[in-house]
PDB file of C-alpha atoms in Angstrom:
ATOM      1  CA  MET P   1       3.355  10.505   0.633  1.00 52.00           C
ATOM      2  CA  ARG P   2       3.833   6.848   1.324  1.00 45.00           C
ATOM      3  CA  THR P   3       7.055   4.939   1.649  1.00 45.00           C
ATOM      4  CA  ALA P   4       7.379   1.165   1.577  1.00 39.00           C
ATOM      5  CA  ALA P   5      10.504  -0.112   3.275  1.00 35.00           C
ATOM      6  CA  PHE P   6      12.109  -3.516   3.328  1.00 30.00           C
ATOM      7  CA  ALA P   7      14.368  -4.762   6.162  1.00 34.00           C
ATOM      8  CA  ALA P   8      14.019  -1.944   8.702  1.00 33.00           C
ATOM      9  CA  ALA P   9      10.617  -0.662   7.673  1.00 33.00           C
ATOM     10  CA  VAL P  10       9.893   3.024   7.357  1.00 30.00           C
ATOM     11  CA  VAL P  11       6.331   3.907   6.539  1.00 30.00           C
ATOM     12  CA  LEU P  12       5.183   7.469   6.030  1.00 31.00           C
ATOM     13  CA  VAL P  13       1.616   7.644   4.874  1.00 30.00           C
ATOM     14  CA  THR P  14      -0.630  10.552   4.068  1.00 31.00           C
ATOM     15  CA  LEU P  15      -4.223   9.345   4.091  1.00 30.00           C
ATOM     16  CA  ALA P  16      -7.321  11.418   3.542  1.00 34.00           C
ATOM     17  CA  GLY P  17     -10.676  10.202   4.745  1.00 36.00           C
ATOM     18  CA  CYS P  18     -14.211  11.180   5.645  1.00 37.00           C
ATOM     19  CA  SER P  19     -15.251  11.849   9.210  1.00 35.00           C
ATOM     20  CA  ALA P  20     -18.469   9.927   8.699  1.00 36.00           C
ATOM     21  CA  ALA P  21     -19.571   7.278   6.258  1.00 37.00           C
ATOM     22  CA  ASP P  22     -22.454   9.392   4.949  1.00 39.00           C
ATOM     23  CA  GLU P  23     -20.000  12.091   3.830  1.00 44.00           C
ATOM     24  CA  ALA P  24     -18.335   9.773   1.312  1.00 44.00           C
ATOM     25  CA  PRO P  25     -19.227  10.579  -2.313  1.00 47.00           C
ATOM     26  CA  ASP P  26     -21.448   8.190  -4.246  1.00 52.00           C
ATOM     27  CA  THR P  27     -19.061   6.695  -6.788  1.00 54.00           C
ATOM     28  CA  SER P  28     -21.192   3.790  -7.982  1.00 59.00           C
ATOM     29  CA  ALA P  29     -21.812   5.408 -11.380  1.00 63.00           C
ATOM     30  CA  TYR P  30     -18.111   5.618 -12.184  1.00 77.00           C
ATOM     31  CA  THR P  31     -16.843   2.088 -11.708  1.00 76.00           C
ATOM     32  CA  ASP P  32     -16.612   1.204 -15.417  1.00 75.00           C
ATOM     33  CA  GLY P  33     -14.898   4.434 -16.475  1.00 75.00           C
ATOM     34  CA  THR P  34     -17.781   5.629 -18.686  1.00 79.00           C
ATOM     35  CA  ARG P  35     -18.174   8.746 -16.543  1.00 90.00           C
ATOM     36  CA  VAL P  36     -15.474  11.072 -15.298  1.00 95.00           C
ATOM     37  CA  PRO P  37     -15.557  11.916 -11.578  1.00 96.00           C
ATOM     38  CA  LYS P  38     -14.569  15.350 -10.332  1.00 96.00           C
ATOM     39  CA  VAL P  39     -11.484  14.828  -8.177  1.00 97.00           C
ATOM     40  CA  GLU P  40      -9.965  17.484  -5.961  1.00 96.00           C
ATOM     41  CA  GLN P  41      -9.106  15.487  -2.830  1.00 96.00           C
ATOM     42  CA  GLU P  42      -7.972  11.913  -2.285  1.00 96.00           C
ATOM     43  CA  GLU P  43     -11.380  10.932  -0.897  1.00 96.00           C
ATOM     44  CA  ASP P  44     -12.965  11.958  -4.225  1.00 96.00           C
ATOM     45  CA  ILE P  45     -11.188   9.125  -6.061  1.00 96.00           C
ATOM     46  CA  PRO P  46     -13.626   6.240  -6.671  1.00 95.00           C
ATOM     47  CA  GLU P  47     -12.571   2.640  -6.137  1.00 94.00           C
ATOM     48  CA  LEU P  48     -11.059   1.097  -9.250  1.00 96.00           C
ATOM     49  CA  PRO P  49     -12.479  -2.170 -10.638  1.00 96.00           C
ATOM     50  CA  LEU P  50      -9.453  -4.266  -9.650  1.00 97.00           C
ATOM     51  CA  ALA P  51      -9.809  -3.257  -5.995  1.00 96.00           C
ATOM     52  CA  ARG P  52     -12.409  -6.013  -5.740  1.00 96.00           C
ATOM     53  CA  TYR P  53      -9.629  -8.547  -6.318  1.00 98.00           C
ATOM     54  CA  GLU P  54      -7.234  -7.220  -3.660  1.00 97.00           C
ATOM     55  CA  PHE P  55      -7.549  -7.166   0.121  1.00 97.00           C
ATOM     56  CA  GLY P  56      -8.328  -3.758   1.575  1.00 95.00           C
ATOM     57  CA  ASP P  57      -6.518  -2.106   4.468  1.00 94.00           C
ATOM     58  CA  SER P  58      -9.031  -3.244   7.087  1.00 96.00           C
ATOM     59  CA  GLU P  59      -8.921  -6.822   5.779  1.00 97.00           C
ATOM     60  CA  THR P  60      -5.126  -6.783   5.834  1.00 97.00           C
ATOM     61  CA  GLN P  61      -5.214  -5.640   9.452  1.00 97.00           C
ATOM     62  CA  ARG P  62      -7.587  -8.494  10.327  1.00 98.00           C
ATOM     63  CA  MET P  63      -5.310 -11.018   8.587  1.00 98.00           C
ATOM     64  CA  THR P  64      -2.302  -9.695  10.477  1.00 97.00           C
ATOM     65  CA  ARG P  65      -4.179  -9.922  13.751  1.00 97.00           C
ATOM     66  CA  ALA P  66      -5.429 -13.439  12.975  1.00 98.00           C
ATOM     67  CA  GLN P  67      -1.901 -14.646  12.192  1.00 98.00           C
ATOM     68  CA  ALA P  68      -0.488 -12.991  15.294  1.00 97.00           C
ATOM     69  CA  ARG P  69      -3.088 -14.542  17.598  1.00 97.00           C
ATOM     70  CA  THR P  70      -2.679 -17.970  16.018  1.00 98.00           C
ATOM     71  CA  ALA P  71       1.098 -17.803  16.393  1.00 98.00           C
ATOM     72  CA  GLN P  72       0.703 -16.566  19.957  1.00 97.00           C
ATOM     73  CA  ARG P  73      -1.496 -19.551  20.850  1.00 97.00           C
ATOM     74  CA  CYS P  74       1.048 -21.860  19.256  1.00 97.00           C
ATOM     75  CA  MET P  75       3.830 -20.322  21.361  1.00 97.00           C
ATOM     76  CA  ALA P  76       1.736 -20.724  24.502  1.00 97.00           C
ATOM     77  CA  ASP P  77       1.488 -24.438  23.729  1.00 95.00           C
ATOM     78  CA  PHE P  78       5.282 -24.588  23.981  1.00 95.00           C
ATOM     79  CA  GLY P  79       5.292 -22.901  27.374  1.00 95.00           C
ATOM     80  CA  PHE P  80       5.696 -19.246  26.336  1.00 96.00           C
ATOM     81  CA  ALA P  81       2.531 -18.016  28.002  1.00 95.00           C
ATOM     82  CA  ASP P  82       3.354 -14.295  27.808  1.00 95.00           C
ATOM     83  CA  PHE P  83       4.548 -14.271  24.189  1.00 97.00           C
ATOM     84  CA  PRO P  84       3.665 -10.853  22.666  1.00 96.00           C
ATOM     85  CA  LEU P  85       1.390 -10.346  19.657  1.00 95.00           C
ATOM     86  CA  ASP P  86       3.936  -8.213  17.773  1.00 94.00           C
ATOM     87  CA  PRO P  87       7.381  -9.199  19.021  1.00 95.00           C
ATOM     88  CA  ALA P  88      10.604  -7.458  18.143  1.00 93.00           C
ATOM     89  CA  LEU P  89      13.696  -9.465  17.244  1.00 90.00           C
ATOM     90  CA  PRO P  90      15.906 -10.692  20.076  1.00 91.00           C
ATOM     91  CA  ASP P  91      18.051  -7.897  21.480  1.00 82.00           C
ATOM     92  CA  ALA P  92      21.212  -9.420  20.028  1.00 73.00           C
ATOM     93  CA  MET P  93      19.685  -9.225  16.545  1.00 73.00           C
ATOM     94  CA  ASN P  94      18.408  -5.630  16.791  1.00 58.00           C
ATOM     95  CA  ILE P  95      21.497  -4.150  15.216  1.00 54.00           C
ATOM     96  CA  ALA P  96      21.176  -0.957  13.193  1.00 49.00           C
ATOM     97  CA  GLY P  97      21.971  -1.527   9.569  1.00 50.00           C
ATOM     98  CA  GLY P  98      21.277  -0.368   6.064  1.00 51.00           C
ATOM     99  CA  ARG P  99      17.770  -0.036   4.775  1.00 55.00           C
ATOM    100  CA  LEU P 100      16.141   0.124   1.377  1.00 56.00           C
ATOM    101  CA  VAL P 101      13.372   2.680   1.088  1.00 66.00           C
ATOM    102  CA  ALA P 102      11.033   3.033  -1.862  1.00 75.00           C
ATOM    103  CA  VAL P 103       9.031   6.250  -2.021  1.00 89.00           C
ATOM    104  CA  ALA P 104       5.586   6.434  -3.602  1.00 91.00           C
ATOM    105  CA  MET P 105       3.010   9.126  -4.215  1.00 95.00           C
ATOM    106  CA  ALA P 106       0.022   9.346  -1.894  1.00 94.00           C
ATOM    107  CA  THR P 107      -2.249   8.172  -4.727  1.00 96.00           C
ATOM    108  CA  PRO P 108      -1.463   6.414  -8.020  1.00 95.00           C
ATOM    109  CA  PHE P 109      -2.501   9.669  -9.694  1.00 97.00           C
ATOM    110  CA  GLY P 110      -0.278  12.048  -7.739  1.00 97.00           C
ATOM    111  CA  GLU P 111      -0.488  14.281  -4.701  1.00 97.00           C
ATOM    112  CA  LEU P 112      -3.688  16.173  -3.899  1.00 98.00           C
ATOM    113  CA  ASP P 113      -3.129  17.797  -0.488  1.00 98.00           C
ATOM    114  CA  LEU P 114      -2.352  21.492  -1.046  1.00 97.00           C
ATOM    115  CA  ASP P 115      -1.550  22.194   2.597  1.00 97.00           C
ATOM    116  CA  GLU P 116       1.027  19.393   2.634  1.00 97.00           C
ATOM    117  CA  ALA P 117       2.491  20.632  -0.652  1.00 98.00           C
ATOM    118  CA  ARG P 118       2.851  24.174   0.699  1.00 98.00           C
ATOM    119  CA  ARG P 119       4.683  22.907   3.771  1.00 98.00           C
ATOM    120  CA  TRP P 120       6.694  19.941   2.518  1.00 97.00           C
ATOM    121  CA  GLY P 121       6.686  19.967  -1.283  1.00 98.00           C
ATOM    122  CA  TYR P 122       7.171  16.392  -2.474  1.00 98.00           C
ATOM    123  CA  GLY P 123       8.598  15.362   0.901  1.00 97.00           C
ATOM    124  CA  TRP P 124       7.238  15.246   4.439  1.00 95.00           C
ATOM    125  CA  ASP P 125       7.771  16.551   7.949  1.00 94.00           C
ATOM    126  CA  PRO P 126      11.351  15.552   8.878  1.00 91.00           C
ATOM    127  CA  LYS P 127      10.575  15.491  12.599  1.00 87.00           C
ATOM    128  CA  PRO P 128      10.080  11.950  13.879  1.00 71.00           C
ATOM    129  CA  SER P 129       6.509  11.099  14.762  1.00 64.00           C
ATOM    130  CA  ASP P 130       5.748  10.536  18.436  1.00 56.00           C
ATOM    131  CA  ASP P 131       2.454   8.711  17.860  1.00 53.00           C
ATOM    132  CA  GLY P 132       4.003   5.294  18.487  1.00 51.00           C
ATOM    133  CA  ASN P 133       3.080   3.885  15.069  1.00 54.00           C
ATOM    134  CA  GLY P 134       5.281   0.973  14.108  1.00 60.00           C
ATOM    135  CA  LYS P 135       6.459   0.365  17.672  1.00 73.00           C
ATOM    136  CA  LYS P 136       6.655  -3.348  18.432  1.00 84.00           C
ATOM    137  CA  ASP P 137       6.118  -5.225  21.663  1.00 89.00           C
ATOM    138  CA  ARG P 138       8.995  -6.581  23.729  1.00 93.00           C
ATOM    139  CA  ALA P 139      11.830  -8.445  22.058  1.00 94.00           C
ATOM    140  CA  MET P 140      11.697 -12.234  21.804  1.00 95.00           C
ATOM    141  CA  THR P 141      14.118 -14.238  23.839  1.00 95.00           C
ATOM    142  CA  ASP P 142      16.517 -16.481  21.930  1.00 94.00           C
ATOM    143  CA  ALA P 143      14.527 -19.516  23.055  1.00 94.00           C
ATOM    144  CA  GLU P 144      11.285 -17.977  21.810  1.00 95.00           C
ATOM    145  CA  TYR P 145      12.873 -17.034  18.509  1.00 95.00           C
ATOM    146  CA  ARG P 146      13.993 -20.616  17.895  1.00 93.00           C
ATOM    147  CA  VAL P 147      10.415 -21.855  18.266  1.00 96.00           C
ATOM    148  CA  PHE P 148       8.725 -18.891  16.577  1.00 97.00           C
ATOM    149  CA  HIS P 149      10.756 -19.254  13.356  1.00 95.00           C
ATOM    150  CA  ASN P 150      12.545 -22.628  13.677  1.00 93.00           C
ATOM    151  CA  VAL P 151      15.163 -21.064  11.413  1.00 84.00           C
ATOM    152  CA  ASP P 152      17.185 -24.251  10.886  1.00 81.00           C
ATOM    153  CA  ARG P 153      13.995 -26.055   9.789  1.00 81.00           C
ATOM    154  CA  ALA P 154      14.791 -28.961  12.094  1.00 78.00           C
ATOM    155  CA  THR P 155      12.133 -31.665  12.018  1.00 81.00           C
ATOM    156  CA  GLY P 156      11.203 -33.903  14.891  1.00 83.00           C
ATOM    157  CA  ARG P 157      12.363 -31.374  17.495  1.00 86.00           C
ATOM    158  CA  THR P 158      10.084 -31.368  20.525  1.00 88.00           C
ATOM    159  CA  LEU P 159       9.464 -29.020  23.400  1.00 90.00           C
ATOM    160  CA  ASN P 160       7.019 -29.646  26.261  1.00 85.00           C
ATOM    161  CA  GLY P 161       6.096 -32.893  24.554  1.00 86.00           C
ATOM    162  CA  ARG P 162       5.092 -31.149  21.320  1.00 91.00           C
ATOM    163  CA  GLU P 163       6.847 -31.200  17.971  1.00 93.00           C
ATOM    164  CA  VAL P 164       7.991 -27.757  16.827  1.00 94.00           C
ATOM    165  CA  PRO P 165       6.457 -26.943  13.398  1.00 95.00           C
ATOM    166  CA  GLU P 166       8.919 -27.128  10.520  1.00 93.00           C
ATOM    167  CA  HIS P 167       8.523 -23.400   9.861  1.00 94.00           C
ATOM    168  CA  GLY P 168       7.934 -22.473  13.467  1.00 96.00           C
ATOM    169  CA  CYS P 169       4.786 -21.025  14.994  1.00 97.00           C
ATOM    170  CA  SER P 170       5.015 -18.075  12.627  1.00 97.00           C
ATOM    171  CA  GLY P 171       5.032 -20.296   9.560  1.00 97.00           C
ATOM    172  CA  GLN P 172       2.270 -22.460  10.928  1.00 97.00           C
ATOM    173  CA  ALA P 173       0.066 -19.389  11.434  1.00 98.00           C
ATOM    174  CA  ALA P 174       0.758 -18.197   7.887  1.00 97.00           C
ATOM    175  CA  ALA P 175      -0.134 -21.621   6.524  1.00 98.00           C
ATOM    176  CA  ARG P 176      -3.374 -21.610   8.515  1.00 98.00           C
ATOM    177  CA  LEU P 177      -4.324 -18.273   6.955  1.00 98.00           C
ATOM    178  CA  THR P 178      -4.115 -19.659   3.406  1.00 98.00           C
ATOM    179  CA  GLU P 179      -5.330 -23.178   4.160  1.00 98.00           C
ATOM    180  CA  GLY P 180      -7.557 -24.302   1.281  1.00 98.00           C
ATOM    181  CA  VAL P 181      -6.396 -21.599  -1.132  1.00 98.00           C
ATOM    182  CA  GLU P 182      -5.940 -22.986  -4.640  1.00 98.00           C
ATOM    183  CA  ASP P 183      -3.104 -20.679  -5.742  1.00 98.00           C
ATOM    184  CA  THR P 184      -1.575 -18.361  -3.149  1.00 98.00           C
ATOM    185  CA  THR P 185       0.787 -16.613  -5.576  1.00 98.00           C
ATOM    186  CA  ARG P 186      -2.051 -15.807  -7.940  1.00 98.00           C
ATOM    187  CA  MET P 187      -4.239 -14.590  -5.099  1.00 98.00           C
ATOM    188  CA  TRP P 188      -1.618 -12.200  -3.703  1.00 98.00           C
ATOM    189  CA  THR P 189      -0.158 -10.879  -6.958  1.00 98.00           C
ATOM    190  CA  TYR P 190      -2.521 -11.281  -9.913  1.00 98.00           C
ATOM    191  CA  ALA P 191      -4.533  -8.073  -9.565  1.00 98.00           C
ATOM    192  CA  SER P 192      -1.545  -5.913  -8.659  1.00 96.00           C
ATOM    193  CA  SER P 193       0.550  -7.261 -11.531  1.00 97.00           C
ATOM    194  CA  ARG P 194      -2.308  -6.707 -14.001  1.00 98.00           C
ATOM    195  CA  SER P 195      -2.817  -3.191 -12.637  1.00 97.00           C
ATOM    196  CA  GLU P 196       0.871  -2.398 -13.042  1.00 95.00           C
ATOM    197  CA  LYS P 197       0.869  -3.709 -16.605  1.00 96.00           C
ATOM    198  CA  LEU P 198      -2.245  -1.744 -17.528  1.00 97.00           C
ATOM    199  CA  ALA P 199      -0.958   1.505 -16.013  1.00 94.00           C
ATOM    200  CA  GLY P 200       1.636   1.890 -18.753  1.00 90.00           C
ATOM    201  CA  THR P 201      -0.900   1.512 -21.535  1.00 93.00           C
ATOM    202  CA  VAL P 202      -3.355   3.878 -19.845  1.00 97.00           C
ATOM    203  CA  ARG P 203      -0.857   6.716 -20.201  1.00 95.00           C
ATOM    204  CA  LYS P 204      -1.299   6.252 -23.977  1.00 95.00           C
ATOM    205  CA  ASP P 205      -5.083   6.519 -23.805  1.00 96.00           C
ATOM    206  CA  PRO P 206      -6.006   9.626 -25.879  1.00 97.00           C
ATOM    207  CA  ASP P 207      -8.074  11.161 -23.079  1.00 97.00           C
ATOM    208  CA  VAL P 208      -5.421  10.489 -20.441  1.00 98.00           C
ATOM    209  CA  SER P 209      -2.451  11.611 -22.534  1.00 98.00           C
ATOM    210  CA  GLY P 210      -4.381  14.735 -23.516  1.00 98.00           C
ATOM    211  CA  ALA P 211      -5.193  15.482 -19.891  1.00 98.00           C
ATOM    212  CA  LEU P 212      -1.547  15.094 -18.884  1.00 98.00           C
ATOM    213  CA  ARG P 213      -0.426  17.410 -21.696  1.00 98.00           C
ATOM    214  CA  THR P 214      -2.912  20.022 -20.533  1.00 98.00           C
ATOM    215  CA  TRP P 215      -1.679  19.609 -16.966  1.00 98.00           C
ATOM    216  CA  ALA P 216       1.968  19.915 -18.101  1.00 98.00           C
ATOM    217  CA  ALA P 217       1.255  23.100 -20.046  1.00 98.00           C
ATOM    218  CA  CYS P 218      -0.524  24.556 -17.009  1.00 98.00           C
ATOM    219  CA  VAL P 219       2.456  23.848 -14.739  1.00 98.00           C
ATOM    220  CA  GLU P 220       4.797  25.345 -17.325  1.00 98.00           C
ATOM    221  CA  ASP P 221       2.598  28.446 -17.654  1.00 98.00           C
ATOM    222  CA  LYS P 222       2.978  28.955 -13.909  1.00 98.00           C
ATOM    223  CA  GLY P 223       6.732  29.261 -14.432  1.00 98.00           C
ATOM    224  CA  PHE P 224       7.928  25.746 -13.736  1.00 98.00           C
ATOM    225  CA  LYS P 225       9.521  22.886 -15.638  1.00 97.00           C
ATOM    226  CA  ARG P 226       7.441  20.994 -18.182  1.00 98.00           C
ATOM    227  CA  TYR P 227       7.002  17.401 -17.055  1.00 98.00           C
ATOM    228  CA  GLU P 228       5.652  14.391 -18.927  1.00 96.00           C
ATOM    229  CA  GLY P 229       3.387  13.533 -16.024  1.00 97.00           C
ATOM    230  CA  ARG P 230       2.732  13.979 -12.339  1.00 98.00           C
ATOM    231  CA  GLU P 231       5.004  11.134 -11.257  1.00 97.00           C
ATOM    232  CA  GLU P 232       7.876  12.697 -13.201  1.00 97.00           C
ATOM    233  CA  ALA P 233       7.353  15.897 -11.197  1.00 98.00           C
ATOM    234  CA  PHE P 234       7.272  13.920  -7.952  1.00 98.00           C
ATOM    235  CA  ARG P 235      10.498  12.089  -8.817  1.00 97.00           C
ATOM    236  CA  ASP P 236      12.456  15.056 -10.218  1.00 98.00           C
ATOM    237  CA  LYS P 237      16.090  14.587  -9.168  1.00 97.00           C
ATOM    238  CA  ALA P 238      16.241  18.312  -8.451  1.00 98.00           C
ATOM    239  CA  TRP P 239      14.521  17.582  -5.133  1.00 98.00           C
ATOM    240  CA  HIS P 240      17.640  15.684  -3.934  1.00 96.00           C
ATOM    241  CA  ARG P 241      16.033  12.934  -1.873  1.00 96.00           C
ATOM    242  CA  ASP P 242      18.088  11.748   1.111  1.00 94.00           C
ATOM    243  CA  ASP P 243      18.711   8.143   2.148  1.00 90.00           C
ATOM    244  CA  ASP P 244      15.364   8.099   3.939  1.00 90.00           C
ATOM    245  CA  GLY P 245      13.583   9.211   0.768  1.00 94.00           C
ATOM    246  CA  ASN P 246      12.772  12.716   2.005  1.00 96.00           C
ATOM    247  CA  THR P 247      13.447  15.809  -0.088  1.00 97.00           C
ATOM    248  CA  ARG P 248      15.171  19.112   0.693  1.00 96.00           C
ATOM    249  CA  ARG P 249      11.793  20.900   0.620  1.00 97.00           C
ATOM    250  CA  THR P 250      13.211  24.038  -1.003  1.00 97.00           C
ATOM    251  CA  GLN P 251      10.973  26.947  -1.948  1.00 98.00           C
ATOM    252  CA  ARG P 252      11.217  25.928  -5.613  1.00 98.00           C
ATOM    253  CA  GLU P 253      10.170  22.378  -4.798  1.00 98.00           C
ATOM    254  CA  ARG P 254       7.250  23.510  -2.664  1.00 98.00           C
ATOM    255  CA  ASP P 255       6.069  25.986  -5.286  1.00 98.00           C
ATOM    256  CA  THR P 256       6.271  23.304  -7.964  1.00 98.00           C
ATOM    257  CA  ALA P 257       4.269  20.869  -5.842  1.00 98.00           C
ATOM    258  CA  VAL P 258       1.592  23.517  -5.300  1.00 98.00           C
ATOM    259  CA  ALA P 259       1.400  24.301  -9.021  1.00 98.00           C
ATOM    260  CA  ASP P 260       1.214  20.567  -9.745  1.00 98.00           C
ATOM    261  CA  ILE P 261      -1.874  20.168  -7.536  1.00 98.00           C
ATOM    262  CA  GLU P 262      -3.513  23.440  -8.586  1.00 98.00           C
ATOM    263  CA  CYS P 263      -3.278  22.460 -12.248  1.00 98.00           C
ATOM    264  CA  ALA P 264      -4.551  18.948 -11.535  1.00 98.00           C
ATOM    265  CA  ARG P 265      -7.571  20.418  -9.773  1.00 98.00           C
ATOM    266  CA  GLU P 266      -8.205  23.104 -12.379  1.00 98.00           C
ATOM    267  CA  HIS P 267      -8.272  20.607 -15.266  1.00 98.00           C
ATOM    268  CA  ASN P 268      -9.592  17.562 -13.364  1.00 98.00           C
ATOM    269  CA  THR P 269      -6.502  15.660 -14.432  1.00 98.00           C
ATOM    270  CA  VAL P 270      -6.984  12.924 -11.854  1.00 98.00           C
ATOM    271  CA  GLY P 271     -10.642  12.401 -12.753  1.00 97.00           C
ATOM    272  CA  VAL P 272      -9.837  11.900 -16.438  1.00 97.00           C
ATOM    273  CA  TRP P 273      -6.833   9.710 -15.614  1.00 98.00           C
ATOM    274  CA  TRP P 274      -8.892   7.595 -13.213  1.00 97.00           C
ATOM    275  CA  ALA P 275     -11.577   7.068 -15.873  1.00 97.00           C
ATOM    276  CA  GLY P 276      -8.930   5.793 -18.294  1.00 97.00           C
ATOM    277  CA  GLU P 277      -7.658   3.360 -15.652  1.00 97.00           C
ATOM    278  CA  ALA P 278     -11.198   2.203 -14.904  1.00 96.00           C
ATOM    279  CA  ARG P 279     -11.955   1.536 -18.575  1.00 96.00           C
ATOM    280  CA  ALA P 280      -8.765  -0.456 -18.981  1.00 97.00           C
ATOM    281  CA  GLN P 281      -9.326  -2.458 -15.814  1.00 97.00           C
ATOM    282  CA  SER P 282     -12.977  -3.201 -16.612  1.00 96.00           C
ATOM    283  CA  ALA P 283     -11.977  -4.493 -20.042  1.00 96.00           C
ATOM    284  CA  ASP P 284      -9.213  -6.591 -18.511  1.00 97.00           C
ATOM    285  CA  VAL P 285     -11.644  -8.215 -16.076  1.00 97.00           C
ATOM    286  CA  GLU P 286     -13.904  -9.157 -18.985  1.00 97.00           C
ATOM    287  CA  THR P 287     -10.968 -10.590 -20.945  1.00 97.00           C
ATOM    288  CA  HIS P 288      -9.537 -12.572 -18.028  1.00 98.00           C
ATOM    289  CA  ARG P 289     -12.688 -13.169 -16.007  1.00 97.00           C
ATOM    290  CA  ALA P 290     -11.868 -16.784 -15.120  1.00 98.00           C
ATOM    291  CA  ALA P 291      -8.551 -15.799 -13.530  1.00 98.00           C
ATOM    292  CA  TYR P 292     -10.061 -12.883 -11.638  1.00 98.00           C
ATOM    293  CA  GLU P 293     -12.917 -14.993 -10.306  1.00 98.00           C
ATOM    294  CA  ALA P 294     -10.429 -17.650  -9.195  1.00 98.00           C
ATOM    295  CA  VAL P 295      -8.617 -14.927  -7.242  1.00 98.00           C
ATOM    296  CA  ARG P 296     -11.910 -13.888  -5.693  1.00 98.00           C
ATOM    297  CA  ARG P 297     -12.719 -17.446  -4.618  1.00 98.00           C
ATOM    298  CA  ASP P 298      -9.339 -17.788  -2.943  1.00 98.00           C
ATOM    299  CA  GLN P 299      -9.857 -14.450  -1.193  1.00 98.00           C
ATOM    300  CA  ASP P 300     -13.141 -15.741   0.199  1.00 98.00           C
ATOM    301  CA  VAL P 301     -11.327 -18.823   1.538  1.00 98.00           C
ATOM    302  CA  VAL P 302      -8.893 -16.557   3.388  1.00 98.00           C
ATOM    303  CA  ARG P 303     -11.744 -14.447   4.745  1.00 98.00           C
ATOM    304  CA  ALA P 304     -13.398 -17.572   6.114  1.00 98.00           C
ATOM    305  CA  ASN P 305     -10.087 -18.683   7.651  1.00 98.00           C
ATOM    306  CA  VAL P 306      -9.669 -15.294   9.321  1.00 98.00           C
ATOM    307  CA  ARG P 307     -13.165 -15.474  10.809  1.00 98.00           C
ATOM    308  CA  ASP P 308     -12.371 -18.896  12.194  1.00 98.00           C
ATOM    309  CA  MET P 309      -8.958 -17.848  13.517  1.00 97.00           C
ATOM    310  CA  LEU P 310     -10.389 -14.800  15.256  1.00 97.00           C
ATOM    311  CA  GLY P 311     -13.566 -16.529  16.378  1.00 94.00           C
ATOM    312  CA  ASN P 312     -15.771 -14.034  14.570  1.00 86.00           C
TER     313      ASN P 312
END
């Protein structure tokens, strides 16, 4: 499962992938939704049409690195030669507080990892990970923080003979990333907002709704509650999620999660559901092609900026 957290971030991600590129399935025939792929594992899910209009994980990592290096160079110009790439807040600001955690399924179509379901149900391993993911570099000093963010937005302030950017070195790096972009809001949100809007209508697609009814009957036949869909099973309040989003992982929960995945595999629920999404998204691109292509042009501007910022 994946969690997206705001404020103090908590990210728990279950990703499935191929060990080599040549092991990945050929999904080119499925991109318009006219064929139904066989889906048993997460790596079997083809890319949806709107993925072309969103930045992928590797691109997002490059953008983050480009911003960090640009901000770091800016800080060096103000005399902070050892400023870290991924700084933590100043020690005085690292105070434990409340957090808002949103929990999401591993895929938009539900869970697919049977081993994880058998062990953790709709939750995850409660033991903290020791792999160091999410660990930041050293904390900024107060002086560094004032230049990095320039939180009071003071203009005309100078340090080492240089004027501090209005939004600090961090803001200057972010602006450099999107320099030349026609509409940043559209670029970042258009595809995701269209995808979210389409997802509701896809559930009404005859093939998709039929597939979900078949899946629901299968789960019920195995002795469990009848759900409207896979997300409803994932979000059942009976799992009693804690403040961190994790569940109690009871035997009933784990058995339900296993039945959920077994039925999805048996009836290719995800494959049929994906095809419905692909049809809807392909049609939406045709209807709103000008907007989508504008997004794509702005993405290409950012890609060029990243190459320049990273020197490659």
